[in-house]
Amino acid sequence: MATSEPRAAGGDQDPNSANLRPPTTTNEYAWMHGCTRKLGMKICGFLQKNNSLEEKGRLAGQKNLLSCDNSDRDARFRRTETDFSNLFARDLLPAKNGEEPTMQFLLEVVDILTNYVKKTFDRSTKVLDFHHPHQLLEGIEGFNLELSDQPESLEQILVDCRDTLKYGVRTGHPRFFNQLSSGLDIIGLAGEWLTSTANTNMFTYEIAPVFVLMEQLTLKKMREMIGWPNGEGDGLFSPGGAISNMYSVMIARYKYFPEVKTKGMSAAPRLVLFTSEHSHYSIKKAGAALGFGTDNVILLSTDERGRVIPADLEAKILDAKQKGYVPLFVNATAGSTVYGAFDPINEIADICEKYNLWLHVDGAWGGGLLMSRKHRHKLNGIERANSVTWNPHKMMGVPLQCSAILVREKGILAGCNSMCAGYLFQPDKQYDVTYDTGDKAIQCGRHVDIFKFWLMWKAKGTTGFEQHIDKCLDLSQYLYNKIKNREGYEMVFDGVPQHTNVCFWYIPPSLRGMPDGDERREKLHRVAPKIKAMMMESGTTMVGYQPQGNKVNFFRMVVSNPSATQSDIDFLIDEIERLGHDL
Amino acid sequence: MATSEPRAAGGDQDPNSANLRPPTTTNEYAWMHGCTRKLGMKICGFLQKNNSLEEKGRLAGQKNLLSCDNSDRDARFRRTETDFSNLFARDLLPAKNGEEPTMQFLLEVVDILTNYVKKTFDRSTKVLDFHHPHQLLEGIEGFNLELSDQPESLEQILVDCRDTLKYGVRTGHPRFFNQLSSGLDIIGLAGEWLTSTANTNMFTYEIAPVFVLMEQLTLKKMREMIGWPNGEGDGLFSPGGAISNMYSVMIARYKYFPEVKTKGMSAAPRLVLFTSEHSHYSIKKAGAALGFGTDNVILLSTDERGRVIPADLEAKILDAKQKGYVPLFVNATAGSTVYGAFDPINEIADICEKYNLWLHVDGAWGGGLLMSRKHRHKLNGIERANSVTWNPHKMMGVPLQCSAILVREKGILAGCNSMCAGYLFQPDKQYDVTYDTGDKAIQCGRHVDIFKFWLMWKAKGTTGFEQHIDKCLDLSQYLYNKIKNREGYEMVFDGVPQHTNVCFWYIPPSLRGMPDGDERREKLHRVAPKIKAMMMESGTTMVGYQPQGNKVNFFRMVVSNPSATQSDIDFLIDEIERLGHDL
């Protein structure tokens, strides 16, 4: 569908869906426009008369509210009345005379975005406005997702931007608890806006000098927090925790069987990997992808709290050896996805040392606790790991994506992955080419994930992250204390959660007297999905649920959202009870 | 270092590095602020008197230039005088009363970014301001990259933003030709800003309903362009071409040897992969990572233009079979990295069919030509491929990252990668869970790469991409015509380039009379790096160079930047001659 007539966006109340169609009479606008313009000129004149050139120059770079038309190349852009219905992408920069429409278009987009940001934090707004896939595909309220051969006007593009936000999910809303990544950090957001404006690539210092150095310094700081001497070692930001975990398996294999790089897995004996049955599925994915096979990813038993039982690890290592397999790699989880459990790293490290195995710590979710003096003891022993995954985009509130793979041994990432592509990594450049990071990665181009994180660290300091983390853990303890003995609730495991994960069943009154057994289990299994569906349809809050092992569906509450408060926890509980009472 | 006193940014001329320190007297500002504020009130009053409530409501959602303080929750934010030196990240949302500082901070950032955008397109600005790593690490002109425990003021954060851009590389500058990805598309930029504001994740429909559907529709459209019947098939956006290529090898292996997923590579015979010696190094990286081994990635000979010789493929398949190896996979490159060569897909497809091999087309660079009626014939036969990599972030000017892996057979991505994580992909959700894409991916969390691309497609139409591509190819032909017989130039291969890659040596006068031989080769090998270093130090333009096979360092010019014109091509040639004349 090609049209320059914008389709109407639904919902008159929401400015994010306001129709941009110009009013029938525009006299008021003309008047306003002329007026502010005149005032701008007047102020210009005033400044020119009353300030020396030097002062004026200084002012221009600082805080003048109005730009003097054409008088100053560094002037700020001012939003003016723009009719976007006759403007198209081809009218923007680099088009001739494209500067003004470009600035007006970007400022209009920013207006949409800042309104969205404001509403994200407003508890009187919904977390989401749920629609089924077929409803959105049918073009709900004129929001047409289909692509066409012909361009659409910028007016329509702005409507599309509003609609995209309108039908999305506000992951920064104080009542969004659905994912380990939540919240909308303003500094991080600014960092992402800048990153996309810089639009470059991490593979060489040549085209990302500042970002490459920021990555290097930040990784060093993270390694210091892990406790590796002088923060020495290596690392990279990768496109997510699953890829970071995949790196750890690759480099472990390279460390012990470097010939696999050239000769393939047939050059190695049958290698086995160990990880907890509560660990993230990415270890199994890595096992499948890298040619180990999921059968050779051996799952370790856990205690009632979801923590690996070290004796089980040792028994399974011995069993594997007895079968003639070669144990290679152990993953210890620091903050499991569902229970938030921290495996006992020191005890696992003892076993890894004894049998000469690679120890990886998957701290995608729990790594952030290293920032907290109060909670970092949960990762005791992490300094003995050979590699660590740590996702600042989870517990530290950095916008997606931001995941690091950190490695104790320097040079092994490059050893494992380098292919020495001549067209990128020329040895005869004028600068120190050890700063080119691309050949360490399994990627070629690599997105700039560092800047937002670096900027947040600058703006908050380590202490700011610490406060955020402590607050989230306090909130989850508040929730735990509130429901542990409350009528209608059963905890999935006993005791204060190690991380912010609080796992519980809500038992509707109709099930409270029922004896345990298949019937009750089947009924209880359907409670969380039903409440969740109603939550989403009413748009009031979002929280995850899942079964685990032989446990039927339960809610997994997590707190990583900096905007959540006790009142939001209270709200969640009220909402579960409101929606679940009659089930 | 922790300080609330912002460090000075270097370069007084550049507003991106202007010092934000407040002036010693602020009377002028107070006057200005009061004045515009008063005018705002007056206009407010005017509107209130002269418009019905309904009209006012309509206006509020549309184009009013000034917000009436507190009168309208949907009002636009206006930049006001803000002293950021006493503001910190903790004062922003979700802090109490954080809305105003948040909006002022974001608008200040946008001011920095829009100034940067404007300058990016300005030929009177430098492409980069080169510094060596040690210079930046030493904290050049007060730009301190080190992180600290204590927070810094928002004033300092704004200075850091300016400095980050100042010392970076303007990849959208009309004279940036260094990479296959270049340019700064304004619609794409707006799309990225929105994406980071939405800050969500592609793994489930639940939290990315609109983006998941956009991805689905866009992939279908791309498959239609490839020529698969009704656009059927499968696909994903991945974090880059190397990962997309890795997917292709994984799914080929799964198709023929699905037991590898569970049992590992030992369950399969010795498998070999074929790719051209001119192909991207990611095929070899995939071979290493996935457990094939680089020795089992067999490189195919090419003709003088860098295109695979089909007879060589067949000979090498037969040779491998004779050795008892099992040929599995052939990669045909559509647009090689250095020469821009298109392998003859139809002839390769014939051989793949004959020997029952998986055919992958790496169109990371050349896939965009499918959008052009004039150039798409270069990919003839692509509809016979089993999988295709296509990076809109290269030839189509979409901001980084945006890469698709497209697969002809539906369901095989999920078959290959699914691990059925219960906590994400609950089968008992209220919506059609076939829309949850996460279990198809090797990633868990997946960045939203689709929106910017979808928005650009909406805004330009297929025809807009076609015009961009045709223009870039025209420009490269202009360059080719200009230098092919010019004194001091030698082409690396004969004939009009197939893609925008123009590969050439510049021969300084001192080497022009010299007979071919080792001495001349050694000297010529040093010419391109020297010119490139001088280019970067003067900041005037950037173009890549590399050796290839037995060919000494040559320039590889590529055009994907929409802002480049013939004058920029002329400038590049002038600059090479200016800098290289006396070598």
PDB file of C-alpha atoms in Angstrom, chain B residues 291-517:
ATOM      1  CA  GLY B 291      33.842 -28.391  14.990  1.00  0.00           C
ATOM      2  CA  PHE B 292      34.546 -29.067  11.303  1.00  0.00           C
ATOM      3  CA  GLY B 293      38.058 -27.657  11.476  1.00  0.00           C
ATOM      4  CA  THR B 294      39.498 -25.149   9.036  1.00  0.00           C
ATOM      5  CA  ASP B 295      41.317 -27.930   7.181  1.00  0.00           C
ATOM      6  CA  ASN B 296      37.920 -29.159   6.145  1.00  0.00           C
ATOM      7  CA  VAL B 297      36.951 -25.820   4.669  1.00  0.00           C
ATOM      8  CA  ILE B 298      38.211 -26.283   1.138  1.00  0.00           C
ATOM      9  CA  LEU B 299      39.034 -23.126  -0.770  1.00  0.00           C
ATOM     10  CA  LEU B 300      37.989 -22.906  -4.391  1.00  0.00           C
ATOM     11  CA  SER B 301      40.036 -21.269  -7.106  1.00  0.00           C
ATOM     12  CA  THR B 302      38.691 -18.215  -8.808  1.00  0.00           C
ATOM     13  CA  ASP B 303      39.098 -16.554 -12.133  1.00  0.00           C
ATOM     14  CA  GLU B 304      40.990 -13.307 -12.561  1.00  0.00           C
ATOM     15  CA  ARG B 305      37.919 -11.384 -11.394  1.00  0.00           C
ATOM     16  CA  GLY B 306      37.599 -13.317  -8.152  1.00  0.00           C
ATOM     17  CA  ARG B 307      34.695 -15.548  -9.228  1.00  0.00           C
ATOM     18  CA  VAL B 308      34.605 -19.241  -8.366  1.00  0.00           C
ATOM     19  CA  ILE B 309      35.522 -21.551 -11.220  1.00  0.00           C
ATOM     20  CA  PRO B 310      32.730 -24.140 -11.188  1.00  0.00           C
ATOM     21  CA  ALA B 311      34.954 -26.849 -12.666  1.00  0.00           C
ATOM     22  CA  ASP B 312      37.293 -26.404  -9.731  1.00  0.00           C
ATOM     23  CA  LEU B 313      34.386 -26.959  -7.348  1.00  0.00           C
ATOM     24  CA  GLU B 314      33.441 -30.181  -9.073  1.00  0.00           C
ATOM     25  CA  ALA B 315      37.038 -31.407  -9.133  1.00  0.00           C
ATOM     26  CA  LYS B 316      37.442 -30.691  -5.431  1.00  0.00           C
ATOM     27  CA  ILE B 317      34.174 -32.415  -4.567  1.00  0.00           C
ATOM     28  CA  LEU B 318      35.326 -35.511  -6.420  1.00  0.00           C
ATOM     29  CA  ASP B 319      38.720 -35.339  -4.782  1.00  0.00           C
ATOM     30  CA  ALA B 320      37.157 -35.109  -1.324  1.00  0.00           C
ATOM     31  CA  LYS B 321      34.825 -38.014  -2.010  1.00  0.00           C
ATOM     32  CA  GLN B 322      37.730 -40.067  -3.239  1.00  0.00           C
ATOM     33  CA  LYS B 323      39.498 -39.438   0.059  1.00  0.00           C
ATOM     34  CA  GLY B 324      36.429 -40.696   1.877  1.00  0.00           C
ATOM     35  CA  TYR B 325      35.259 -37.288   3.053  1.00  0.00           C
ATOM     36  CA  VAL B 326      31.650 -36.213   2.762  1.00  0.00           C
ATOM     37  CA  PRO B 327      30.970 -32.945   0.922  1.00  0.00           C
ATOM     38  CA  LEU B 328      28.203 -31.124   2.753  1.00  0.00           C
ATOM     39  CA  PHE B 329      28.007 -27.462   1.936  1.00  0.00           C
ATOM     40  CA  VAL B 330      28.988 -24.959  -0.721  1.00  0.00           C
ATOM     41  CA  ASN B 331      29.113 -21.244  -0.144  1.00  0.00           C
ATOM     42  CA  ALA B 332      28.699 -19.050  -3.218  1.00  0.00           C
ATOM     43  CA  THR B 333      29.568 -15.430  -2.618  1.00  0.00           C
ATOM     44  CA  ALA B 334      27.352 -12.739  -4.091  1.00  0.00           C
ATOM     45  CA  GLY B 335      29.611  -9.720  -3.839  1.00  0.00           C
ATOM     46  CA  SER B 336      32.995 -10.620  -2.419  1.00  0.00           C
ATOM     47  CA  THR B 337      34.533  -8.364   0.182  1.00  0.00           C
ATOM     48  CA  VAL B 338      37.531  -7.155  -1.775  1.00  0.00           C
ATOM     49  CA  TYR B 339      36.722  -7.540  -5.482  1.00  0.00           C
ATOM     50  CA  GLY B 340      32.940  -7.379  -5.220  1.00  0.00           C
ATOM     51  CA  ALA B 341      32.791 -10.558  -7.300  1.00  0.00           C
ATOM     52  CA  PHE B 342      29.614 -12.551  -7.857  1.00  0.00           C
ATOM     53  CA  ASP B 343      30.138 -16.273  -8.074  1.00  0.00           C
ATOM     54  CA  PRO B 344      28.146 -17.952 -10.886  1.00  0.00           C
ATOM     55  CA  ILE B 345      25.306 -19.224  -8.736  1.00  0.00           C
ATOM     56  CA  ASN B 346      23.466 -21.198 -11.406  1.00  0.00           C
ATOM     57  CA  GLU B 347      26.493 -23.235 -12.374  1.00  0.00           C
ATOM     58  CA  ILE B 348      27.318 -23.846  -8.718  1.00  0.00           C
ATOM     59  CA  ALA B 349      23.700 -24.814  -8.054  1.00  0.00           C
ATOM     60  CA  ASP B 350      23.877 -27.399 -10.867  1.00  0.00           C
ATOM     61  CA  ILE B 351      26.839 -29.011  -9.150  1.00  0.00           C
ATOM     62  CA  CYS B 352      25.184 -28.864  -5.720  1.00  0.00           C
ATOM     63  CA  GLU B 353      22.119 -30.592  -7.123  1.00  0.00           C
ATOM     64  CA  LYS B 354      24.233 -33.220  -8.835  1.00  0.00           C
ATOM     65  CA  TYR B 355      26.044 -34.093  -5.618  1.00  0.00           C
ATOM     66  CA  ASN B 356      23.209 -33.306  -3.210  1.00  0.00           C
ATOM     67  CA  LEU B 357      24.989 -30.511  -1.334  1.00  0.00           C
ATOM     68  CA  TRP B 358      23.590 -27.595   0.613  1.00  0.00           C
ATOM     69  CA  LEU B 359      23.955 -24.357  -1.332  1.00  0.00           C
ATOM     70  CA  HIS B 360      24.389 -21.200   0.683  1.00  0.00           C
ATOM     71  CA  VAL B 361      24.689 -17.786  -0.930  1.00  0.00           C
ATOM     72  CA  ASP B 362      26.626 -15.235   1.102  1.00  0.00           C
ATOM     73  CA  GLY B 363      24.997 -12.073  -0.145  1.00  0.00           C
ATOM     74  CA  ALA B 364      26.000 -10.042   2.902  1.00  0.00           C
ATOM     75  CA  TRP B 365      27.434  -7.419   0.577  1.00  0.00           C
ATOM     76  CA  GLY B 366      25.751  -8.156  -2.747  1.00  0.00           C
ATOM     77  CA  GLY B 367      22.271  -9.136  -1.565  1.00  0.00           C
ATOM     78  CA  GLY B 368      21.091  -5.554  -1.800  1.00  0.00           C
ATOM     79  CA  LEU B 369      21.366  -5.743  -5.596  1.00  0.00           C
ATOM     80  CA  LEU B 370      18.233  -7.891  -5.552  1.00  0.00           C
ATOM     81  CA  MET B 371      16.435  -4.580  -5.063  1.00  0.00           C
ATOM     82  CA  SER B 372      17.669  -3.267  -8.403  1.00  0.00           C
ATOM     83  CA  ARG B 373      16.045  -4.329 -11.655  1.00  0.00           C
ATOM     84  CA  LYS B 374      19.222  -3.294 -13.431  1.00  0.00           C
ATOM     85  CA  HIS B 375      21.663  -5.290 -11.315  1.00  0.00           C
ATOM     86  CA  ARG B 376      19.781  -8.207  -9.828  1.00  0.00           C
ATOM     87  CA  HIS B 377      20.757 -10.472 -12.724  1.00  0.00           C
ATOM     88  CA  LYS B 378      24.169 -10.721 -11.048  1.00  0.00           C
ATOM     89  CA  LEU B 379      22.504 -12.975  -8.486  1.00  0.00           C
ATOM     90  CA  ASN B 380      20.712 -15.147 -11.019  1.00  0.00           C
ATOM     91  CA  GLY B 381      20.213 -18.583  -9.555  1.00  0.00           C
ATOM     92  CA  ILE B 382      19.931 -17.370  -5.964  1.00  0.00           C
ATOM     93  CA  GLU B 383      16.417 -18.820  -5.879  1.00  0.00           C
ATOM     94  CA  ARG B 384      18.062 -22.237  -6.030  1.00  0.00           C
ATOM     95  CA  ALA B 385      19.982 -21.648  -2.795  1.00  0.00           C
ATOM     96  CA  ASN B 386      19.020 -23.417   0.415  1.00  0.00           C
ATOM     97  CA  SER B 387      20.019 -20.422   2.502  1.00  0.00           C
ATOM     98  CA  VAL B 388      21.053 -16.823   1.955  1.00  0.00           C
ATOM     99  CA  THR B 389      22.878 -14.225   4.047  1.00  0.00           C
ATOM    100  CA  TRP B 390      21.828 -10.667   3.256  1.00  0.00           C
ATOM    101  CA  ASN B 391      23.003  -7.653   5.280  1.00  0.00           C
ATOM    102  CA  PRO B 392      20.827  -4.595   4.822  1.00  0.00           C
ATOM    103  CA  HIS B 393      23.409  -2.747   6.930  1.00  0.00           C
ATOM    104  CA  LYS B 394      25.829  -2.874   4.035  1.00  0.00           C
ATOM    105  CA  MET B 395      24.626  -1.981   0.540  1.00  0.00           C
ATOM    106  CA  MET B 396      21.235  -0.726   1.650  1.00  0.00           C
ATOM    107  CA  GLY B 397      22.499   1.834   4.115  1.00  0.00           C
ATOM    108  CA  VAL B 398      20.620   0.522   7.145  1.00  0.00           C
ATOM    109  CA  PRO B 399      22.379   1.438  10.408  1.00  0.00           C
ATOM    110  CA  LEU B 400      24.470  -1.272  12.056  1.00  0.00           C
ATOM    111  CA  GLN B 401      23.542  -4.008  12.907  1.00  0.00           C
ATOM    112  CA  CYS B 402      21.104  -5.514  10.409  1.00  0.00           C
ATOM    113  CA  SER B 403      21.829  -8.908   8.908  1.00  0.00           C
ATOM    114  CA  ALA B 404      19.409 -11.627   7.862  1.00  0.00           C
ATOM    115  CA  ILE B 405      19.803 -15.358   7.461  1.00  0.00           C
ATOM    116  CA  LEU B 406      17.098 -16.621   5.136  1.00  0.00           C
ATOM    117  CA  VAL B 407      16.278 -20.281   4.748  1.00  0.00           C
ATOM    118  CA  ARG B 408      14.207 -22.004   2.077  1.00  0.00           C
ATOM    119  CA  GLU B 409      12.971 -24.849   4.244  1.00  0.00           C
ATOM    120  CA  LYS B 410      10.526 -23.887   6.934  1.00  0.00           C
ATOM    121  CA  GLY B 411      11.059 -25.301  10.398  1.00  0.00           C
ATOM    122  CA  ILE B 412      14.672 -26.288  10.024  1.00  0.00           C
ATOM    123  CA  LEU B 413      16.018 -23.354  12.049  1.00  0.00           C
ATOM    124  CA  ALA B 414      13.880 -24.382  14.996  1.00  0.00           C
ATOM    125  CA  GLY B 415      14.732 -28.037  14.496  1.00  0.00           C
ATOM    126  CA  CYS B 416      18.397 -27.213  14.565  1.00  0.00           C
ATOM    127  CA  ASN B 417      18.413 -24.853  17.505  1.00  0.00           C
ATOM    128  CA  SER B 418      15.431 -25.425  19.750  1.00  0.00           C
ATOM    129  CA  MET B 419      16.039 -26.397  23.349  1.00  0.00           C
ATOM    130  CA  CYS B 420      12.478 -25.677  24.510  1.00  0.00           C
ATOM    131  CA  ALA B 421      13.309 -23.539  27.522  1.00  0.00           C
ATOM    132  CA  GLY B 422      10.217 -23.678  29.672  1.00  0.00           C
ATOM    133  CA  TYR B 423      10.688 -20.303  31.279  1.00  0.00           C
ATOM    134  CA  LEU B 424      10.479 -18.437  27.982  1.00  0.00           C
ATOM    135  CA  PHE B 425       8.500 -20.488  25.544  1.00  0.00           C
ATOM    136  CA  GLN B 426       5.534 -21.680  27.539  1.00  0.00           C
ATOM    137  CA  PRO B 427       3.148 -23.653  25.332  1.00  0.00           C
ATOM    138  CA  ASP B 428       0.169 -22.527  27.402  1.00  0.00           C
ATOM    139  CA  LYS B 429       0.229 -18.816  26.584  1.00  0.00           C
ATOM    140  CA  GLN B 430      -2.980 -17.182  25.441  1.00  0.00           C
ATOM    141  CA  TYR B 431      -1.663 -16.251  21.987  1.00  0.00           C
ATOM    142  CA  ASP B 432      -0.401 -18.276  19.036  1.00  0.00           C
ATOM    143  CA  VAL B 433       3.062 -19.183  20.299  1.00  0.00           C
ATOM    144  CA  THR B 434       4.371 -20.015  16.843  1.00  0.00           C
ATOM    145  CA  TYR B 435       5.152 -16.287  16.801  1.00  0.00           C
ATOM    146  CA  ASP B 436       7.762 -16.729  19.530  1.00  0.00           C
ATOM    147  CA  THR B 437      11.016 -16.774  17.584  1.00  0.00           C
ATOM    148  CA  GLY B 438      13.580 -17.259  20.322  1.00  0.00           C
ATOM    149  CA  ASP B 439      13.987 -20.983  20.079  1.00  0.00           C
ATOM    150  CA  LYS B 440      15.081 -20.744  16.448  1.00  0.00           C
ATOM    151  CA  ALA B 441      18.128 -18.732  17.412  1.00  0.00           C
ATOM    152  CA  ILE B 442      21.471 -19.624  18.911  1.00  0.00           C
ATOM    153  CA  GLN B 443      20.984 -16.520  21.000  1.00  0.00           C
ATOM    154  CA  CYS B 444      18.573 -16.183  23.867  1.00  0.00           C
ATOM    155  CA  GLY B 445      18.010 -12.449  24.047  1.00  0.00           C
ATOM    156  CA  ARG B 446      18.111 -10.938  20.572  1.00  0.00           C
ATOM    157  CA  HIS B 447      18.431  -7.238  19.802  1.00  0.00           C
ATOM    158  CA  VAL B 448      15.677  -5.566  17.800  1.00  0.00           C
ATOM    159  CA  ASP B 449      17.415  -5.023  14.470  1.00  0.00           C
ATOM    160  CA  ILE B 450      14.275  -4.991  12.369  1.00  0.00           C
ATOM    161  CA  PHE B 451      12.581  -1.705  13.137  1.00  0.00           C
ATOM    162  CA  LYS B 452      15.019   0.708  11.476  1.00  0.00           C
ATOM    163  CA  PHE B 453      15.001  -1.448   8.352  1.00  0.00           C
ATOM    164  CA  TRP B 454      11.243  -1.773   8.270  1.00  0.00           C
ATOM    165  CA  LEU B 455      10.886   1.986   8.750  1.00  0.00           C
ATOM    166  CA  MET B 456      13.370   2.728   5.969  1.00  0.00           C
ATOM    167  CA  TRP B 457      11.527   0.380   3.641  1.00  0.00           C
ATOM    168  CA  LYS B 458       8.258   2.144   4.470  1.00  0.00           C
ATOM    169  CA  ALA B 459       9.825   5.543   3.928  1.00  0.00           C
ATOM    170  CA  LYS B 460      11.739   4.803   0.735  1.00  0.00           C
ATOM    171  CA  GLY B 461       9.787   1.974  -0.778  1.00  0.00           C
ATOM    172  CA  THR B 462      11.554  -0.731  -2.732  1.00  0.00           C
ATOM    173  CA  THR B 463      12.120   1.893  -5.403  1.00  0.00           C
ATOM    174  CA  GLY B 464      14.045   4.084  -2.995  1.00  0.00           C
ATOM    175  CA  PHE B 465      16.482   1.293  -2.214  1.00  0.00           C
ATOM    176  CA  GLU B 466      16.768   0.600  -5.925  1.00  0.00           C
ATOM    177  CA  GLN B 467      17.669   4.206  -6.660  1.00  0.00           C
ATOM    178  CA  HIS B 468      20.291   4.209  -3.926  1.00  0.00           C
ATOM    179  CA  ILE B 469      21.883   1.020  -5.232  1.00  0.00           C
ATOM    180  CA  ASP B 470      21.850   2.092  -8.856  1.00  0.00           C
ATOM    181  CA  LYS B 471      23.396   5.417  -7.911  1.00  0.00           C
ATOM    182  CA  CYS B 472      26.213   3.767  -5.955  1.00  0.00           C
ATOM    183  CA  LEU B 473      26.999   1.441  -8.842  1.00  0.00           C
ATOM    184  CA  ASP B 474      26.964   4.369 -11.244  1.00  0.00           C
ATOM    185  CA  LEU B 475      29.389   6.237  -9.021  1.00  0.00           C
ATOM    186  CA  SER B 476      31.776   3.347  -8.878  1.00  0.00           C
ATOM    187  CA  GLN B 477      31.645   3.054 -12.633  1.00  0.00           C
ATOM    188  CA  TYR B 478      32.424   6.746 -12.806  1.00  0.00           C
ATOM    189  CA  LEU B 479      35.507   6.105 -10.687  1.00  0.00           C
ATOM    190  CA  TYR B 480      36.482   3.116 -12.793  1.00  0.00           C
ATOM    191  CA  ASN B 481      36.177   5.111 -16.012  1.00  0.00           C
ATOM    192  CA  LYS B 482      38.129   7.958 -14.525  1.00  0.00           C
ATOM    193  CA  ILE B 483      41.157   5.963 -13.462  1.00  0.00           C
ATOM    194  CA  LYS B 484      41.324   2.968 -15.758  1.00  0.00           C
ATOM    195  CA  ASN B 485      43.552   4.757 -18.251  1.00  0.00           C
ATOM    196  CA  ARG B 486      44.816   7.533 -16.020  1.00  0.00           C
ATOM    197  CA  GLU B 487      48.516   7.974 -15.571  1.00  0.00           C
ATOM    198  CA  GLY B 488      49.722   6.568 -12.274  1.00  0.00           C
ATOM    199  CA  TYR B 489      46.952   3.999 -11.857  1.00  0.00           C
ATOM    200  CA  GLU B 490      46.843   0.281 -12.417  1.00  0.00           C
ATOM    201  CA  MET B 491      43.678  -1.728 -12.044  1.00  0.00           C
ATOM    202  CA  VAL B 492      43.900  -4.902  -9.988  1.00  0.00           C
ATOM    203  CA  PHE B 493      41.567  -6.688 -12.387  1.00  0.00           C
ATOM    204  CA  ASP B 494      40.270  -5.763 -15.808  1.00  0.00           C
ATOM    205  CA  GLY B 495      36.775  -4.768 -16.753  1.00  0.00           C
ATOM    206  CA  VAL B 496      33.883  -2.940 -15.171  1.00  0.00           C
ATOM    207  CA  PRO B 497      33.474  -4.036 -11.540  1.00  0.00           C
ATOM    208  CA  GLN B 498      30.426  -6.170 -10.831  1.00  0.00           C
ATOM    209  CA  HIS B 499      29.708  -4.413  -7.547  1.00  0.00           C
ATOM    210  CA  THR B 500      30.885  -1.004  -6.317  1.00  0.00           C
ATOM    211  CA  ASN B 501      34.351  -2.351  -5.477  1.00  0.00           C
ATOM    212  CA  VAL B 502      37.068  -0.661  -7.546  1.00  0.00           C
ATOM    213  CA  CYS B 503      40.492  -2.118  -6.787  1.00  0.00           C
ATOM    214  CA  PHE B 504      43.562  -0.244  -7.931  1.00  0.00           C
ATOM    215  CA  TRP B 505      47.161   0.661  -7.285  1.00  0.00           C
ATOM    216  CA  TYR B 506      48.301   4.221  -7.250  1.00  0.00           C
ATOM    217  CA  ILE B 507      51.847   4.323  -8.659  1.00  0.00           C
ATOM    218  CA  PRO B 508      53.811   7.333  -7.443  1.00  0.00           C
ATOM    219  CA  PRO B 509      55.975   9.030 -10.109  1.00  0.00           C
ATOM    220  CA  SER B 510      59.106   7.533  -8.520  1.00  0.00           C
ATOM    221  CA  LEU B 511      57.904   4.017  -9.325  1.00  0.00           C
ATOM    222  CA  ARG B 512      56.449   4.655 -12.764  1.00  0.00           C
ATOM    223  CA  GLY B 513      59.548   3.893 -14.751  1.00  0.00           C
ATOM    224  CA  MET B 514      60.710   1.030 -12.601  1.00  0.00           C
ATOM    225  CA  PRO B 515      60.664  -2.457 -14.139  1.00  0.00           C
ATOM    226  CA  ASP B 516      58.457  -5.064 -12.499  1.00  0.00           C
ATOM    227  CA  GLY B 517      60.290  -7.127  -9.917  1.00  0.00           C
TER     228      GLY B 517
END
